[in-house]
CSV table of C-alpha atoms in Angstrom, one decimal:
chain,number,residue,atom,x,y,z
A,1,UNK,CA,36.2,71.8,20.4
A,2,UNK,CA,34.9,71.4,16.8
A,3,UNK,CA,31.6,70.5,15.3
A,4,UNK,CA,30.6,69.3,11.8
A,5,UNK,CA,27.4,71.2,11.6
A,6,UNK,CA,24.5,68.9,10.4
A,7,UNK,CA,26.3,65.7,11.3
A,8,UNK,CA,27.2,66.7,14.9
A,9,UNK,CA,24.6,69.2,16.0
A,10,UNK,CA,25.9,69.4,19.6
A,11,UNK,CA,29.2,70.7,20.8
A,12,UNK,CA,30.5,70.8,24.4
A,13,UNK,CA,33.6,72.8,25.3
A,14,UNK,CA,35.3,73.8,28.6
A,15,UNK,CA,35.1,77.4,29.7
A,16,UNK,CA,38.1,79.2,28.4
A,17,UNK,CA,38.7,76.9,25.4
A,18,UNK,CA,38.2,78.0,21.8
A,19,UNK,CA,35.1,76.7,19.9
A,20,UNK,CA,34.8,76.0,16.2
A,21,UNK,CA,31.3,75.7,14.7
A,22,UNK,CA,31.1,74.5,11.1
A,23,UNK,CA,28.5,75.0,8.4
A,24,UNK,CA,28.3,73.6,4.9
A,25,UNK,CA,26.2,75.6,2.5
A,26,UNK,CA,24.6,74.3,-0.7
A,27,UNK,CA,24.0,77.2,-3.0
A,28,UNK,CA,27.1,78.2,-5.0
A,29,UNK,CA,25.4,81.4,-5.9
A,30,UNK,CA,25.2,82.6,-2.3
A,31,UNK,CA,27.7,85.4,-1.7
A,32,UNK,CA,26.7,86.7,1.7
A,33,UNK,CA,26.8,84.7,4.9
A,34,UNK,CA,25.8,85.5,8.5
A,35,UNK,CA,26.2,83.7,11.8
A,36,UNK,CA,23.4,84.0,14.4
A,37,UNK,CA,23.2,83.0,18.0
A,38,UNK,CA,19.9,81.9,19.5
A,39,UNK,CA,19.3,81.5,23.2
A,40,UNK,CA,16.4,79.6,24.6
A,41,UNK,CA,13.1,81.5,24.2
A,42,UNK,CA,14.7,84.3,22.1
A,43,UNK,CA,15.0,85.2,18.5
A,44,UNK,CA,18.3,84.8,16.6
A,45,UNK,CA,20.8,87.4,17.4
A,46,UNK,CA,23.3,88.7,14.7
A,47,UNK,CA,26.9,87.9,15.5
A,48,UNK,CA,29.0,88.5,12.4
A,49,UNK,CA,28.7,88.5,8.6
A,50,UNK,CA,31.0,88.0,5.6
A,51,UNK,CA,30.8,88.6,1.9
A,52,UNK,CA,32.2,86.2,-0.6
A,53,UNK,CA,35.0,88.6,-1.6
A,54,UNK,CA,36.6,87.9,1.8
A,55,UNK,CA,37.8,84.6,3.3
A,56,UNK,CA,38.1,85.8,6.9
A,57,UNK,CA,36.6,88.4,9.1
A,58,UNK,CA,37.1,89.1,12.8
A,59,UNK,CA,34.9,90.6,15.4
A,60,UNK,CA,35.1,90.7,19.2
A,61,UNK,CA,36.2,87.2,20.2
A,62,UNK,CA,34.7,85.7,17.0
A,63,UNK,CA,36.2,85.0,13.6
A,64,UNK,CA,34.3,83.8,10.6
A,65,UNK,CA,36.2,81.8,7.9
A,66,UNK,CA,34.8,81.2,4.4
A,67,UNK,CA,36.0,78.6,2.0
A,68,UNK,CA,34.1,79.0,-1.2
A,69,UNK,CA,35.9,76.1,-2.9
A,70,UNK,CA,34.3,73.6,-0.7
A,71,UNK,CA,31.3,75.8,0.3
A,72,UNK,CA,32.2,75.8,4.0
A,73,UNK,CA,31.8,78.4,6.6
A,74,UNK,CA,33.1,78.3,10.2
A,75,UNK,CA,32.7,80.4,13.3
A,76,UNK,CA,35.5,80.5,15.8
A,77,UNK,CA,34.8,81.7,19.3
A,78,UNK,CA,37.9,82.5,21.4
A,79,UNK,CA,38.0,81.9,25.2
A,80,UNK,CA,34.4,80.5,25.3
A,81,UNK,CA,32.3,81.7,28.2
A,82,UNK,CA,29.2,80.2,29.8
A,83,UNK,CA,27.2,83.0,28.2
A,84,UNK,CA,28.1,81.7,24.8
A,85,UNK,CA,26.0,78.6,25.4
A,86,UNK,CA,23.3,78.7,22.7
A,87,UNK,CA,22.3,77.4,19.3
A,88,UNK,CA,24.3,78.8,16.4
A,89,UNK,CA,22.9,79.1,12.9
A,90,UNK,CA,24.6,80.1,9.6
A,91,UNK,CA,22.5,81.8,7.0
A,92,UNK,CA,23.3,82.2,3.3
A,93,UNK,CA,21.9,84.5,0.7
A,94,UNK,CA,22.7,86.7,-2.3
A,95,UNK,CA,24.4,90.0,-1.4
A,96,UNK,CA,22.3,91.8,-4.0
A,97,UNK,CA,19.1,89.9,-3.1
A,98,UNK,CA,16.5,89.6,-0.5
A,99,UNK,CA,16.4,86.1,0.9
A,100,UNK,CA,18.2,84.2,3.6
A,101,UNK,CA,18.3,80.5,4.1
A,102,UNK,CA,19.2,79.0,7.5
A,103,UNK,CA,21.0,75.8,8.3
A,104,UNK,CA,19.8,73.4,11.0
A,105,UNK,CA,22.1,74.9,13.7
A,106,UNK,CA,24.6,73.6,16.2
A,107,UNK,CA,24.0,73.6,20.0
A,108,UNK,CA,27.0,74.8,21.9
A,109,UNK,CA,27.3,74.0,25.6
A,110,UNK,CA,30.0,75.6,27.7
A,111,UNK,CA,31.1,73.6,30.7
A,112,UNK,CA,32.2,75.8,33.6
B,1,UNK,CA,15.7,99.5,23.2
B,2,UNK,CA,14.2,100.0,19.7
B,3,UNK,CA,14.6,96.4,18.5
B,4,UNK,CA,11.9,94.3,16.8
B,5,UNK,CA,8.9,93.8,19.0
B,6,UNK,CA,6.4,90.9,18.6
B,7,UNK,CA,3.1,90.5,20.4
B,8,UNK,CA,1.9,88.2,21.9
B,9,UNK,CA,4.9,86.2,23.1
B,10,UNK,CA,2.8,83.1,23.6
B,11,UNK,CA,-0.5,82.0,22.1
B,12,UNK,CA,-2.5,78.9,22.9
B,13,UNK,CA,-5.5,78.2,20.7
B,14,UNK,CA,-7.8,75.4,19.8
B,15,UNK,CA,-7.7,73.8,16.4
B,16,UNK,CA,-9.9,75.6,14.0
B,17,UNK,CA,-9.6,79.0,15.6
B,18,UNK,CA,-8.1,82.1,13.9
B,19,UNK,CA,-5.0,83.8,15.4
B,20,UNK,CA,-3.3,87.1,14.6
B,21,UNK,CA,0.2,88.1,15.5
B,22,UNK,CA,1.7,91.6,15.4
B,23,UNK,CA,5.3,92.7,14.6
B,24,UNK,CA,6.7,96.2,15.1
B,25,UNK,CA,10.0,96.4,13.2
B,26,UNK,CA,13.0,98.8,13.9
B,27,UNK,CA,11.6,102.1,12.8
B,28,UNK,CA,14.0,103.0,10.0
B,29,UNK,CA,13.9,99.5,8.5
B,30,UNK,CA,12.0,99.2,5.2
B,31,UNK,CA,12.1,95.4,4.9
B,32,UNK,CA,10.1,93.1,7.2
B,33,UNK,CA,10.2,89.3,7.2
B,34,UNK,CA,8.2,86.5,8.7
B,35,UNK,CA,9.8,83.2,9.5
B,36,UNK,CA,8.6,80.1,11.1
B,37,UNK,CA,10.8,77.9,13.4
B,38,UNK,CA,10.0,74.5,14.8
B,39,UNK,CA,12.0,72.8,17.6
B,40,UNK,CA,15.5,71.9,16.6
B,41,UNK,CA,15.3,73.5,13.2
B,42,UNK,CA,16.5,76.8,11.7
B,43,UNK,CA,14.0,79.5,10.7
B,44,UNK,CA,12.1,78.9,7.5
B,45,UNK,CA,11.1,81.8,5.3
B,46,UNK,CA,7.4,82.6,5.0
B,47,UNK,CA,7.1,86.0,3.4
B,48,UNK,CA,8.7,89.5,3.2
B,49,UNK,CA,7.6,93.1,2.6
B,50,UNK,CA,9.5,96.0,1.2
B,51,UNK,CA,7.6,99.0,2.7
B,52,UNK,CA,3.9,98.0,2.3
B,53,UNK,CA,4.4,95.8,-0.7
B,54,UNK,CA,4.5,92.0,-0.1
B,55,UNK,CA,7.2,91.0,-2.6
B,56,UNK,CA,7.6,87.3,-2.0
B,57,UNK,CA,5.8,84.4,-0.4
B,58,UNK,CA,7.1,80.9,0.3
B,59,UNK,CA,5.2,77.8,-0.8
B,60,UNK,CA,5.0,77.1,3.0
B,61,UNK,CA,2.5,79.9,3.2
B,62,UNK,CA,-0.8,78.1,2.6
B,63,UNK,CA,-4.0,80.1,1.8
B,64,UNK,CA,-4.8,79.9,5.5
B,65,UNK,CA,-2.0,82.3,6.1
B,66,UNK,CA,-2.1,86.0,5.3
B,67,UNK,CA,0.2,88.8,6.1
B,68,UNK,CA,-0.2,92.6,5.9
B,69,UNK,CA,1.9,95.7,6.3
B,70,UNK,CA,-0.7,98.4,5.6
B,71,UNK,CA,1.4,101.5,6.2
B,72,UNK,CA,4.8,100.1,5.7
B,73,UNK,CA,5.4,100.1,9.5
B,74,UNK,CA,4.0,97.3,11.7
B,75,UNK,CA,2.9,94.0,10.2
B,76,UNK,CA,0.3,91.3,11.1
B,77,UNK,CA,0.3,87.6,10.4
B,78,UNK,CA,-3.0,85.9,10.5
B,79,UNK,CA,-3.6,82.1,10.5
B,80,UNK,CA,-7.1,81.0,9.8
B,81,UNK,CA,-8.6,77.6,10.9
B,82,UNK,CA,-5.5,76.7,12.8
B,83,UNK,CA,-4.2,73.1,12.6
B,84,UNK,CA,-1.9,71.3,15.1
B,85,UNK,CA,0.9,71.4,12.5
B,86,UNK,CA,0.8,75.2,12.7
B,87,UNK,CA,2.3,75.0,16.2
B,88,UNK,CA,5.7,76.7,16.0
B,89,UNK,CA,7.6,79.9,16.8
B,90,UNK,CA,6.8,82.7,14.4
B,91,UNK,CA,9.6,85.1,14.1
B,92,UNK,CA,9.6,88.6,12.6
B,93,UNK,CA,12.7,90.3,11.4
B,94,UNK,CA,13.5,93.6,9.8
B,95,UNK,CA,16.4,95.1,7.8
B,96,UNK,CA,17.4,98.3,6.2
B,97,UNK,CA,17.6,97.5,2.6
B,98,UNK,CA,19.4,99.6,0.0
B,99,UNK,CA,21.0,98.1,-3.0
B,100,UNK,CA,22.5,95.3,-1.0
B,101,UNK,CA,21.5,92.7,1.5
B,102,UNK,CA,22.0,93.5,5.2
B,103,UNK,CA,21.6,91.3,8.3
B,104,UNK,CA,18.1,90.6,9.6
B,105,UNK,CA,17.3,91.8,13.1
B,106,UNK,CA,14.9,89.4,14.7
B,107,UNK,CA,12.3,89.8,17.4
B,108,UNK,CA,11.8,87.2,20.2
B,109,UNK,CA,9.0,85.6,18.4
B,110,UNK,CA,5.4,84.4,19.1
B,111,UNK,CA,5.2,80.8,20.2
B,112,UNK,CA,1.9,79.3,18.9
B,113,UNK,CA,0.5,76.1,20.4
B,114,UNK,CA,-2.5,74.6,18.7
B,115,UNK,CA,-4.4,72.1,20.9
């Protein structure tokens, strides 16, 4: 399944499928990006980050892709599990700075 | 677990009352942030400290809001004369800041309801 961030804030996928969550950022000066996962009643939890000198970074079951040309960021989750159900936020900021700006978020629901 | 700790988890107050929230960051982190989050939205920056110095405040932070970090460790956020519009989740985050940015580590927030 695939979302388009602000335009499609909800995404439902079958357990075991891959998920793609998209984020469009606005500040061309941002050079550091982070994905967070937020479960109901909890604070955002760090998933993975990427600097602008990279276009891809992989973690455990997650991959972040960065396209600086179109200011687009995506989070791919492999073999999505019910525990992945949450709201996912991208955050942008300057790598040498001190401020992070968060997008609206995408709600991911995993169907068993 | 030595993550970011916030107290209380929930606070219900009547309009016009003052409230104070506390945040204990990860011990080796020198930066501490306060964010506000309303339902369905991403966190919005309020203010941040480097050690005990408050270095930046958002325009969202009206003069009814004040934050302190007196010894560069825990921080408090006080809201005076609360209004219904102050109802939100208040999130605290910390990071270890050197020359470069690093991910924020968030607490589980204090949910404020103003009646």
